[in-house]
Amino acid sequence: MRKLVLLVLLAAQLPAVTAVAQTKPAPATDSLKIYNRMLQPKEMQADLKLFRDIREKANSGIYRYHSKKETDSIYKWAYAAVKKPLPITGFFKIILQLTDFEGSCHNYTEVGADLFKYLNRSQGFFPYDLKYLEGKMIFNQQLPEIPAGSRILSINGVRDTTLMQSFYKYLTGDGYTTTQKLSGSVSRAYGVRYLLEYGIHNQFVLTFTPPNSNEVKSATLPAVTLETRKQNLVGRYSAKLDSIIDYNVQPKYSFRMLDDKTGLLNFRIFSMAWGSDDPAFPGYARWVDSIFQQLDKQAVPNLVIDIRSNPGGSDPNFEQPMMYLTDHDFKENESAYISFNRDAIPFSQYFWGVSASQKYSAEEIKAGLQYLQETYLPYKDGKSMQNPKINPVYHPKQPAYKGHLYLLIDENTASAASHLASLVRAYARNTTIVGVETVGGYYYHNGHAPLVYELPNSKIKTQFSMVAVTQDAPVKPNQPEGRGTMPDYEVWPSYADFMNGKDTQMEYVLRLIREKK
């Protein structure tokens, strides 16, 4: 069973502009050296060895997408890269690449708390929002010196393509997916990640071309505090459009009729209940049933389900709508296991908890072990298999939806939401999927339960989800191995629609409905 305590992933994956309450700006470079100290080769080698030892023992997904030989090769590169002293941020970038290499959207790594807090106190933040559109970095604020929609060509002398590629390692995805890396390398890179990658700057020199122009211009923007950046983001050009799929703004779930022939069912996040024993769950399940009763009573021919940018959540929330969309029994997974003995947490002296933001107490560790013992069978042949009692079969429900389903997905559809997309692809009737390949996998994922460890020398914290899950996902010809759920129609937001405040993907679905014969 997927537990919502494991949604700590959300806090890890959010842009760091939400991280720390604003205080007096930190002084610049000299103080940074205190927090971003130089690590000696022996310190980094010890942390590297521990990093791999932990993952060999506790991370069941370490060899899901790459062989031991391939993994040995990237660690050989990592050891070669630490033969000379490096600042913590330099070593951090190496650990990021090892984290990303494994291929799990539930992986996450961050620097130690002191350095992280120092950076967030600094007056070194890029002041405005940027957006990824049609492969370009687009300025997402209306300023006298830089119009909204301008294409950014460089920042502080670094070209746009180089900037984008440098942030790929911060954005983990299941298997070989790259869609979230593309957009996130712009839209999720200019908080604390820019400071980690490029250091603290007093200003940002931009070269850009204005909308509908090839003339190259330049402008200099002063660096700001985190609080000022957050205030600026509220007034970004696309704020109204972005809010449509923002779970921080919209209700967790909602329904409305777009017209007499088309219903829109939104699931912004699957955190409406912690599980079937949560008092909130029965009310949610009744609400879902009421929607499908309405759709059946009114014989609505078209239903749009929108799970774009839904970061995930808990069992059995995401299964509820699925039961009305299929004629097929289904399960949360075909198999699930952890790769260590359920009776003890490996490398417990370095174990931090299930979130990088809070260290587990002895009582919480005890409760966690009890959860493992209830959820997994005794260790055998290198695995503790999931107890089959907590993997129920879900049966089709009435009234079955008989119209045509349009599922909207994007590159930020993750975890439980991408699992719903996988089930829809696998078993839903009369379905068209529109949008962008999900960051969560179609066939597999590592999820359910995160573990966070702290490396003793660098104080870097690394998180991975310990459960290897083979989803109930039959082989499909349009579903390659190691990829997310693929859309029938790949549709990215367009530049023209951004400028006009239009939702490209929803407009595409509505056009399909209008043109349907």
Short mmCIF file of C-alpha atoms in Angstrom, two decimals:
data_model
loop_
_atom_site.label_atom_id
_atom_site.label_comp_id
_atom_site.label_asym_id
_atom_site.label_seq_id
_atom_site.Cartn_x
_atom_site.Cartn_y
_atom_site.Cartn_z
CA MET A 1 0.00 0.00 0.00
CA ARG A 2 1.27 3.41 -0.91
CA LYS A 3 1.41 5.57 2.23
CA LEU A 4 1.13 9.33 2.11
CA VAL A 5 3.88 9.73 4.69
CA LEU A 6 5.96 8.97 1.66
CA LEU A 7 4.77 12.13 -0.05
CA VAL A 8 7.69 13.86 1.60
CA LEU A 9 8.99 13.56 -1.93
CA LEU A 10 6.91 16.61 -2.71
CA ALA A 11 8.88 18.83 -0.38
CA ALA A 12 12.07 17.53 -1.91
CA GLN A 13 11.07 18.17 -5.50
CA LEU A 14 9.57 21.62 -5.14
CA PRO A 15 11.67 24.53 -6.34
CA ALA A 16 13.74 25.73 -3.44
CA VAL A 17 12.16 29.19 -3.49
CA THR A 18 9.78 27.84 -0.86
CA ALA A 19 12.46 26.56 1.46
CA VAL A 20 13.46 28.95 4.23
CA ALA A 21 11.87 31.91 5.96
CA GLN A 22 13.57 35.11 4.96
CA THR A 23 16.04 36.66 7.39
CA LYS A 24 18.72 39.31 7.07
CA PRO A 25 20.67 38.64 3.85
CA ALA A 26 23.89 36.74 4.43
CA PRO A 27 27.19 38.44 3.67
CA ALA A 28 28.82 37.34 0.45
CA THR A 29 31.76 35.23 -0.60
CA ASP A 30 34.02 35.01 2.47
CA SER A 31 31.25 33.61 4.66
CA LEU A 32 30.28 31.13 1.96
CA LYS A 33 33.67 29.46 2.36
CA ILE A 34 32.71 28.54 5.93
CA TYR A 35 29.66 26.59 4.78
CA ASN A 36 31.01 25.43 1.42
CA ARG A 37 34.29 24.15 2.81
CA MET A 38 36.89 22.25 0.84
CA LEU A 39 36.60 18.47 1.12
CA GLN A 40 39.75 16.40 1.00
CA PRO A 41 39.99 13.39 -1.34
CA LYS A 42 39.88 10.89 1.55
CA GLU A 43 36.68 12.46 2.87
CA MET A 44 34.98 12.29 -0.51
CA GLN A 45 36.21 8.76 -1.19
CA ALA A 46 34.78 7.62 2.14
CA ASP A 47 31.43 9.28 1.41
CA LEU A 48 31.38 7.81 -2.10
CA LYS A 49 31.98 4.31 -0.77
CA LEU A 50 29.28 4.71 1.85
CA PHE A 51 26.89 6.18 -0.74
CA ARG A 52 27.23 3.09 -2.92
CA ASP A 53 27.24 0.62 -0.03
CA ILE A 54 23.94 2.04 1.24
CA ARG A 55 22.36 1.82 -2.18
CA GLU A 56 23.66 -1.70 -2.82
CA LYS A 57 22.06 -2.83 0.41
CA ALA A 58 18.88 -0.76 0.66
CA ASN A 59 17.97 0.56 -2.80
CA SER A 60 16.15 -2.20 -4.65
CA GLY A 61 16.19 -0.17 -7.86
CA ILE A 62 19.93 0.38 -8.20
CA TYR A 63 20.24 -2.02 -11.16
CA ARG A 64 16.78 -1.60 -12.65
CA TYR A 65 17.92 0.35 -15.71
CA HIS A 66 21.70 -0.02 -15.69
CA SER A 67 23.83 -3.13 -15.31
CA LYS A 68 26.44 -3.55 -12.59
CA LYS A 69 29.11 -3.02 -15.24
CA GLU A 70 27.56 0.29 -16.30
CA THR A 71 27.19 1.31 -12.66
CA ASP A 72 30.80 0.39 -11.95
CA SER A 73 31.81 2.63 -14.83
CA ILE A 74 30.09 5.76 -13.51
CA TYR A 75 31.51 5.16 -10.02
CA LYS A 76 34.96 4.80 -11.56
CA TRP A 77 34.41 8.25 -13.08
CA ALA A 78 33.26 9.59 -9.70
CA TYR A 79 36.34 8.31 -7.86
CA ALA A 80 38.59 9.82 -10.54
CA ALA A 81 36.81 13.16 -10.07
CA VAL A 82 37.65 13.37 -6.35
CA LYS A 83 41.41 12.96 -6.52
CA LYS A 84 41.84 16.64 -5.71
CA PRO A 85 40.09 18.75 -3.03
CA LEU A 86 36.68 20.07 -3.99
CA PRO A 87 34.19 22.39 -2.30
CA ILE A 88 31.07 20.70 -0.99
CA THR A 89 29.11 22.00 -3.99
CA GLY A 90 31.63 20.40 -6.35
CA PHE A 91 31.27 17.02 -4.65
CA PHE A 92 27.51 17.53 -4.51
CA LYS A 93 27.35 17.77 -8.30
CA ILE A 94 29.07 14.37 -8.54
CA ILE A 95 26.61 12.81 -6.12
CA LEU A 96 23.75 14.38 -8.09
CA GLN A 97 24.87 12.61 -11.25
CA LEU A 98 25.08 9.27 -9.44
CA THR A 99 21.60 9.86 -8.02
CA ASP A 100 20.16 10.75 -11.42
CA PHE A 101 21.88 7.80 -13.14
CA GLU A 102 19.77 5.24 -11.24
CA GLY A 103 16.57 6.31 -12.99
CA SER A 104 13.95 7.00 -10.32
CA CYS A 105 11.79 10.10 -9.99
CA HIS A 106 11.70 9.41 -6.23
CA ASN A 107 15.47 9.97 -5.91
CA TYR A 108 16.55 13.24 -4.36
CA THR A 109 19.81 14.68 -3.03
CA GLU A 110 20.54 17.97 -1.26
CA VAL A 111 23.45 19.69 0.47
CA GLY A 112 23.72 19.91 4.23
CA ALA A 113 21.32 22.14 6.15
CA ASP A 114 23.87 24.84 7.07
CA LEU A 115 24.93 25.45 3.47
CA PHE A 116 21.37 25.22 2.22
CA LYS A 117 20.17 27.79 4.77
CA TYR A 118 23.11 30.08 4.03
CA LEU A 119 22.33 30.10 0.31
CA ASN A 120 18.67 30.81 0.99
CA ARG A 121 19.65 33.77 3.19
CA SER A 122 21.87 35.24 0.52
CA GLN A 123 21.04 38.13 -1.77
CA GLY A 124 22.06 36.17 -4.83
CA PHE A 125 18.81 35.00 -6.38
CA PHE A 126 17.73 35.42 -9.98
CA PRO A 127 14.82 37.85 -9.59
CA TYR A 128 12.25 36.63 -12.12
CA ASP A 129 10.62 33.55 -13.58
CA LEU A 130 11.72 31.77 -16.75
CA LYS A 131 9.71 29.30 -18.77
CA TYR A 132 10.61 26.47 -21.16
CA LEU A 133 8.75 26.83 -24.45
CA GLU A 134 9.56 25.12 -27.74
CA GLY A 135 13.09 24.31 -26.58
CA LYS A 136 13.89 27.88 -25.53
CA MET A 137 14.29 29.89 -22.31
CA ILE A 138 11.52 32.48 -22.24
CA PHE A 139 11.37 35.46 -19.91
CA ASN A 140 8.15 35.24 -17.90
CA GLN A 141 7.81 38.75 -16.53
CA GLN A 142 6.79 42.07 -18.08
CA LEU A 143 9.56 44.62 -17.49
CA PRO A 144 10.36 47.89 -19.26
CA GLU A 145 13.83 46.62 -20.12
CA ILE A 146 12.83 43.00 -20.93
CA PRO A 147 9.37 42.29 -22.38
CA ALA A 148 7.53 39.11 -21.46
CA GLY A 149 8.12 36.45 -24.08
CA SER A 150 11.71 37.47 -24.77
CA ARG A 151 14.05 34.61 -25.54
CA ILE A 152 17.00 34.49 -23.14
CA LEU A 153 20.23 33.72 -25.03
CA SER A 154 22.68 33.85 -22.13
CA ILE A 155 22.98 34.66 -18.44
CA ASN A 156 26.28 35.94 -17.06
CA GLY A 157 28.02 34.80 -20.22
CA VAL A 158 26.68 31.21 -20.17
CA ARG A 159 24.64 30.21 -23.23
CA ASP A 160 21.06 29.06 -22.85
CA THR A 161 21.72 25.50 -24.04
CA THR A 162 24.62 25.11 -21.62
CA LEU A 163 22.53 26.46 -18.77
CA MET A 164 19.71 24.04 -19.46
CA GLN A 165 21.94 20.99 -19.75
CA SER A 166 23.72 21.84 -16.51
CA PHE A 167 20.47 21.44 -14.56
CA TYR A 168 19.42 18.07 -15.97
CA LYS A 169 21.16 16.22 -13.13
CA TYR A 170 18.94 17.93 -10.56
CA LEU A 171 15.78 16.50 -12.15
CA THR A 172 15.42 12.76 -11.69
CA GLY A 173 12.99 10.65 -13.71
CA ASP A 174 11.96 7.02 -13.96
CA GLY A 175 14.08 5.02 -16.36
CA TYR A 176 15.26 6.98 -19.36
CA THR A 177 12.61 9.71 -19.37
CA THR A 178 13.88 13.20 -20.16
CA THR A 179 10.71 15.26 -20.49
CA GLN A 180 10.83 16.78 -17.00
CA LYS A 181 14.52 17.54 -17.45
CA LEU A 182 13.69 19.65 -20.49
CA SER A 183 11.14 21.94 -18.90
CA GLY A 184 12.51 21.77 -15.36
CA SER A 185 15.95 22.87 -16.51
CA VAL A 186 14.34 26.29 -16.99
CA SER A 187 11.23 26.53 -14.82
CA ARG A 188 12.71 24.77 -11.77
CA ALA A 189 16.33 25.87 -11.97
CA TYR A 190 16.54 29.49 -10.90
CA GLY A 191 15.95 29.21 -7.18
CA VAL A 192 18.69 27.77 -5.00
CA ARG A 193 19.74 25.35 -7.75
CA TYR A 194 21.30 28.17 -9.72
CA LEU A 195 23.31 29.18 -6.64
CA LEU A 196 24.47 25.60 -6.14
CA GLU A 197 25.48 25.25 -9.77
CA TYR A 198 26.97 28.69 -10.50
CA GLY A 199 27.55 30.33 -7.13
CA ILE A 200 26.29 33.61 -5.69
CA HIS A 201 26.31 36.62 -8.02
CA ASN A 202 25.48 40.25 -7.32
CA GLN A 203 23.85 40.71 -10.71
CA PHE A 204 22.72 38.88 -13.82
CA VAL A 205 23.73 40.09 -17.27
CA LEU A 206 21.21 38.81 -19.82
CA THR A 207 21.34 38.76 -23.59
CA PHE A 208 17.97 38.26 -25.23
CA THR A 209 15.82 38.81 -28.29
CA PRO A 210 12.45 40.54 -27.74
CA PRO A 211 9.23 38.92 -29.04
CA ASN A 212 8.94 38.93 -32.83
CA SER A 213 12.47 40.30 -33.22
CA ASN A 214 15.93 38.96 -34.05
CA GLU A 215 17.69 41.96 -32.52
CA VAL A 216 20.01 40.90 -29.71
CA LYS A 217 19.76 43.14 -26.67
CA SER A 218 21.23 43.07 -23.18
CA ALA A 219 20.08 44.02 -19.72
CA THR A 220 21.48 43.75 -16.22
CA LEU A 221 19.28 42.66 -13.34
CA PRO A 222 20.43 42.98 -9.72
CA ALA A 223 20.35 39.84 -7.60
CA VAL A 224 17.64 39.74 -4.95
CA THR A 225 16.76 37.95 -1.74
CA LEU A 226 14.66 34.81 -1.71
CA GLU A 227 11.69 36.73 -0.33
CA THR A 228 11.86 39.28 -3.15
CA ARG A 229 12.09 36.54 -5.75
CA LYS A 230 9.02 34.83 -4.27
CA GLN A 231 7.10 38.12 -4.41
CA ASN A 232 8.14 38.64 -8.04
CA LEU A 233 6.98 35.16 -9.02
CA VAL A 234 3.45 35.99 -7.89
CA GLY A 235 3.29 38.62 -10.63
CA ARG A 236 4.80 36.52 -13.42
CA TYR A 237 3.25 36.86 -16.86
CA SER A 238 1.78 33.34 -16.94
CA ALA A 239 0.53 33.24 -13.32
CA LYS A 240 -3.15 32.88 -14.26
CA LEU A 241 -2.43 30.17 -16.83
CA ASP A 242 -0.08 28.29 -14.50
CA SER A 243 -2.64 28.28 -11.70
CA ILE A 244 -4.95 25.99 -13.68
CA ILE A 245 -2.83 22.92 -12.85
CA ASP A 246 -1.24 24.10 -9.60
CA TYR A 247 -2.18 21.91 -6.62
CA ASN A 248 -1.18 24.75 -4.29
CA VAL A 249 -3.92 26.90 -5.81
CA GLN A 250 -6.67 24.55 -6.99
CA PRO A 251 -8.77 22.06 -5.00
CA LYS A 252 -7.26 18.59 -4.76
CA TYR A 253 -10.13 17.26 -6.86
CA SER A 254 -13.01 18.91 -8.68
CA PHE A 255 -15.55 18.41 -11.46
CA ARG A 256 -17.53 20.63 -13.78
CA MET A 257 -19.31 20.36 -17.07
CA LEU A 258 -17.55 22.29 -19.84
CA ASP A 259 -20.73 22.05 -21.89
CA ASP A 260 -23.64 19.62 -22.12
CA LYS A 261 -21.46 17.01 -23.83
CA THR A 262 -18.12 17.26 -22.00
CA GLY A 263 -17.19 16.84 -18.35
CA LEU A 264 -13.87 17.86 -16.78
CA LEU A 265 -12.58 15.86 -13.80
CA ASN A 266 -9.48 17.33 -12.18
CA PHE A 267 -7.09 15.55 -9.84
CA ARG A 268 -4.40 18.01 -8.79
CA ILE A 269 -2.83 15.80 -6.09
CA PHE A 270 -3.78 12.41 -4.61
CA SER A 271 -3.43 13.46 -0.97
CA MET A 272 -7.13 13.58 -0.17
CA ALA A 273 -6.71 10.65 2.25
CA TRP A 274 -3.79 8.80 3.81
CA GLY A 275 -5.34 5.44 2.99
CA SER A 276 -8.58 3.49 3.14
CA ASP A 277 -8.60 3.75 6.95
CA ASP A 278 -8.42 7.57 6.83
CA PRO A 279 -11.78 9.11 7.90
CA ALA A 280 -11.55 11.36 4.83
CA PHE A 281 -11.46 8.43 2.40
CA PRO A 282 -15.13 7.31 2.40
CA GLY A 283 -16.28 10.84 1.59
CA TYR A 284 -13.83 11.07 -1.29
CA ALA A 285 -14.91 7.67 -2.65
CA ARG A 286 -18.57 8.72 -2.48
CA TRP A 287 -17.74 11.93 -4.33
CA VAL A 288 -16.04 10.00 -7.14
CA ASP A 289 -19.06 7.69 -7.34
CA SER A 290 -21.43 10.68 -7.51
CA ILE A 291 -19.54 12.08 -10.49
CA PHE A 292 -19.82 8.85 -12.45
CA GLN A 293 -23.50 8.58 -11.47
CA GLN A 294 -24.00 12.06 -12.95
CA LEU A 295 -22.04 11.20 -16.11
CA ASP A 296 -24.15 8.08 -16.58
CA LYS A 297 -27.47 9.73 -15.86
CA GLN A 298 -26.77 12.53 -18.32
CA ALA A 299 -25.14 10.14 -20.85
CA VAL A 300 -22.19 12.54 -21.19
CA PRO A 301 -20.26 11.43 -24.30
CA ASN A 302 -16.90 13.03 -23.45
CA LEU A 303 -14.92 13.05 -20.21
CA VAL A 304 -11.60 14.86 -19.74
CA ILE A 305 -9.52 13.75 -16.75
CA ASP A 306 -6.70 16.20 -16.05
CA ILE A 307 -3.74 14.94 -13.97
CA ARG A 308 -1.12 17.33 -15.31
CA SER A 309 1.51 18.30 -12.74
CA ASN A 310 -0.06 15.97 -10.18
CA PRO A 311 2.95 14.91 -8.05
CA GLY A 312 1.34 11.80 -6.57
CA GLY A 313 -0.14 10.65 -3.30
CA SER A 314 -1.61 7.58 -1.67
CA ASP A 315 -3.32 4.31 -2.27
CA PRO A 316 -6.22 3.85 -2.83
CA ASN A 317 -7.04 7.38 -3.96
CA PHE A 318 -5.82 7.08 -7.52
CA GLU A 319 -7.53 3.73 -8.05
CA GLN A 320 -11.02 5.13 -7.33
CA PRO A 321 -11.75 6.76 -10.72
CA MET A 322 -10.02 3.91 -12.54
CA MET A 323 -12.66 1.39 -11.45
CA TYR A 324 -15.32 3.25 -13.47
CA LEU A 325 -13.16 3.40 -16.60
CA THR A 326 -12.36 -0.27 -17.17
CA ASP A 327 -13.91 -3.71 -17.71
CA HIS A 328 -10.78 -5.32 -16.31
CA ASP A 329 -9.75 -6.25 -12.77
CA PHE A 330 -6.48 -4.61 -11.78
CA LYS A 331 -4.05 -4.36 -8.87
CA GLU A 332 -1.76 -1.69 -7.51
CA ASN A 333 1.15 -3.88 -8.58
CA GLU A 334 2.13 -7.29 -9.87
CA SER A 335 4.97 -7.51 -7.36
CA ALA A 336 6.81 -5.32 -4.87
CA TYR A 337 9.76 -5.95 -2.58
CA ILE A 338 12.54 -4.38 -0.57
CA SER A 339 16.09 -5.64 -0.87
CA PHE A 340 16.93 -5.91 2.82
CA ASN A 341 15.65 -7.63 5.93
CA ARG A 342 12.49 -5.94 7.13
CA ASP A 343 13.65 -6.26 10.76
CA ALA A 344 16.43 -3.66 10.57
CA ILE A 345 17.27 -0.50 8.64
CA PRO A 346 20.62 -0.91 6.86
CA PHE A 347 23.44 1.42 7.91
CA SER A 348 21.24 2.73 10.70
CA GLN A 349 24.00 4.99 12.07
CA TYR A 350 23.70 7.11 8.90
CA PHE A 351 19.91 6.88 8.57
CA TRP A 352 18.22 10.27 8.81
CA GLY A 353 14.51 9.59 8.32
CA VAL A 354 11.97 9.77 5.51
CA SER A 355 12.43 13.49 4.83
CA ALA A 356 15.56 15.57 4.53
CA SER A 357 13.88 18.26 6.60
CA GLN A 358 13.47 16.26 9.82
CA LYS A 359 15.57 13.58 11.51
CA TYR A 360 13.73 10.56 12.85
CA SER A 361 13.56 9.99 16.57
CA ALA A 362 14.07 6.57 18.15
CA GLU A 363 10.30 6.24 18.54
CA GLU A 364 9.73 7.04 14.87
CA ILE A 365 12.33 4.48 13.82
CA LYS A 366 10.58 1.87 15.95
CA ALA A 367 7.24 2.71 14.34
CA GLY A 368 8.86 2.54 10.89
CA LEU A 369 10.21 -0.93 11.57
CA GLN A 370 6.76 -2.02 12.70
CA TYR A 371 5.36 -0.73 9.40
CA LEU A 372 7.97 -2.74 7.48
CA GLN A 373 7.17 -5.90 9.44
CA GLU A 374 3.46 -5.49 8.74
CA THR A 375 3.98 -4.70 5.08
CA TYR A 376 6.70 -7.16 4.00
CA LEU A 377 7.23 -10.90 4.41
CA PRO A 378 10.32 -12.42 6.07
CA TYR A 379 13.58 -11.96 4.17
CA LYS A 380 14.29 -14.74 1.66
CA ASP A 381 16.62 -15.03 -1.35
CA GLY A 382 17.77 -11.44 -1.05
CA LYS A 383 14.28 -9.90 -0.83
CA SER A 384 11.47 -9.09 1.55
CA MET A 385 8.39 -9.43 -0.64
CA GLN A 386 5.31 -7.30 -0.10
CA ASN A 387 2.57 -8.99 1.92
CA PRO A 388 -0.08 -9.92 -0.69
CA LYS A 389 -2.82 -8.92 1.78
CA ILE A 390 -2.08 -5.26 1.17
CA ASN A 391 -2.23 -5.55 -2.62
CA PRO A 392 -5.96 -6.01 -3.22
CA VAL A 393 -7.65 -6.64 -6.54
CA TYR A 394 -9.77 -3.71 -7.71
CA HIS A 395 -12.90 -4.63 -9.64
CA PRO A 396 -14.80 -2.57 -12.21
CA LYS A 397 -17.54 -0.42 -10.69
CA GLN A 398 -20.94 0.63 -11.92
CA PRO A 399 -22.05 2.82 -13.48
CA ALA A 400 -19.24 2.24 -15.96
CA TYR A 401 -18.37 5.29 -18.00
CA LYS A 402 -19.41 4.48 -21.57
CA GLY A 403 -18.26 7.63 -23.34
CA HIS A 404 -14.84 8.62 -24.62
CA LEU A 405 -12.11 9.41 -22.09
CA TYR A 406 -9.44 12.03 -22.75
CA LEU A 407 -6.57 11.86 -20.25
CA LEU A 408 -4.35 14.94 -19.93
CA ILE A 409 -0.79 14.24 -18.72
CA ASP A 410 2.47 16.16 -18.68
CA GLU A 411 6.15 15.83 -17.78
CA ASN A 412 5.39 16.60 -14.12
CA THR A 413 2.83 13.82 -13.72
CA ALA A 414 4.59 11.67 -11.12
CA SER A 415 4.34 8.83 -8.63
CA ALA A 416 0.71 7.85 -7.93
CA ALA A 417 -0.56 10.12 -10.72
CA SER A 418 1.73 8.54 -13.30
CA HIS A 419 0.61 5.18 -11.93
CA LEU A 420 -2.98 6.13 -12.75
CA ALA A 421 -1.83 7.10 -16.24
CA SER A 422 -0.23 3.66 -16.56
CA LEU A 423 -3.47 1.94 -15.53
CA VAL A 424 -5.48 4.05 -17.96
CA ARG A 425 -3.10 3.13 -20.78
CA ALA A 426 -3.28 -0.52 -19.73
CA TYR A 427 -6.97 -1.09 -19.11
CA ALA A 428 -9.28 1.89 -19.74
CA ARG A 429 -11.83 1.68 -22.50
CA ASN A 430 -12.29 4.29 -25.28
CA THR A 431 -9.29 6.42 -24.32
CA THR A 432 -7.15 9.09 -25.92
CA ILE A 433 -4.12 10.37 -24.00
CA VAL A 434 -2.89 13.89 -24.74
CA GLY A 435 0.12 15.84 -23.47
CA VAL A 436 3.68 14.91 -22.60
CA GLU A 437 5.31 11.66 -21.45
CA THR A 438 5.01 11.30 -17.67
CA VAL A 439 8.09 11.45 -15.46
CA GLY A 440 6.81 8.35 -13.64
CA GLY A 441 7.27 4.99 -15.35
CA TYR A 442 4.70 2.89 -17.20
CA TYR A 443 6.03 -0.57 -16.29
CA TYR A 444 8.02 0.03 -13.10
CA HIS A 445 8.85 2.47 -10.38
CA ASN A 446 10.72 2.59 -7.11
CA GLY A 447 8.39 4.17 -4.62
CA HIS A 448 6.14 3.73 -1.60
CA ALA A 449 8.71 4.32 1.12
CA PRO A 450 11.59 6.82 1.12
CA LEU A 451 14.80 6.46 3.08
CA VAL A 452 17.08 9.44 3.70
CA TYR A 453 20.74 9.06 4.68
CA GLU A 454 23.33 11.67 5.59
CA LEU A 455 26.91 11.25 4.37
CA PRO A 456 29.14 12.00 7.38
CA ASN A 457 31.91 14.07 5.80
CA SER A 458 30.04 16.23 3.30
CA LYS A 459 26.72 16.27 5.22
CA ILE A 460 24.97 15.69 1.90
CA LYS A 461 21.57 14.02 2.33
CA THR A 462 20.41 11.50 -0.22
CA GLN A 463 16.93 10.06 -0.57
CA PHE A 464 15.60 7.09 -2.51
CA SER A 465 12.45 5.00 -2.31
CA MET A 466 13.24 1.47 -1.25
CA VAL A 467 10.38 -0.52 -2.83
CA ALA A 468 10.86 -2.01 -6.29
CA VAL A 469 7.40 -2.08 -7.88
CA THR A 470 6.40 -3.92 -11.02
CA GLN A 471 3.14 -2.26 -11.97
CA ASP A 472 0.06 -3.99 -13.30
CA ALA A 473 0.96 -2.83 -16.80
CA PRO A 474 0.73 -5.22 -19.76
CA VAL A 475 3.21 -4.81 -22.58
CA LYS A 476 1.97 -2.33 -25.16
CA PRO A 477 3.57 -1.67 -28.56
CA ASN A 478 3.55 2.10 -27.95
CA GLN A 479 5.10 1.76 -24.48
CA PRO A 480 8.89 1.38 -24.66
CA GLU A 481 10.79 -0.16 -21.77
CA GLY A 482 12.09 2.32 -19.22
CA ARG A 483 9.78 5.16 -20.18
CA GLY A 484 6.80 6.98 -18.76
CA THR A 485 3.25 6.67 -20.04
CA MET A 486 3.33 7.91 -23.61
CA PRO A 487 0.59 10.17 -25.01
CA ASP A 488 -1.30 9.32 -28.17
CA TYR A 489 -0.80 12.96 -29.13
CA GLU A 490 2.36 14.65 -27.87
CA VAL A 491 1.42 18.25 -27.15
CA TRP A 492 3.69 20.75 -25.40
CA PRO A 493 2.60 24.27 -24.45
CA SER A 494 3.22 26.60 -27.38
CA TYR A 495 4.87 29.99 -27.37
CA ALA A 496 1.92 31.63 -29.14
CA ASP A 497 -0.54 30.28 -26.58
CA PHE A 498 1.72 31.39 -23.72
CA MET A 499 1.68 34.93 -25.08
CA ASN A 500 -2.13 34.81 -25.43
CA GLY A 501 -2.80 33.14 -22.08
CA LYS A 502 -4.20 29.95 -23.62
CA ASP A 503 -3.91 26.37 -22.37
CA THR A 504 -2.41 24.59 -25.41
CA GLN A 505 -3.06 21.05 -24.20
CA MET A 506 -6.66 21.61 -23.14
CA GLU A 507 -7.37 23.48 -26.36
CA TYR A 508 -6.01 20.49 -28.28
CA VAL A 509 -8.34 18.09 -26.46
CA LEU A 510 -11.35 20.30 -27.07
CA ARG A 511 -10.47 20.45 -30.75
CA LEU A 512 -10.29 16.63 -30.87
CA ILE A 513 -13.75 16.49 -29.32
CA ARG A 514 -15.18 19.01 -31.79
CA GLU A 515 -13.68 17.17 -34.75
CA LYS A 516 -14.67 13.69 -33.56
CA LYS A 517 -16.89 11.86 -35.99
#
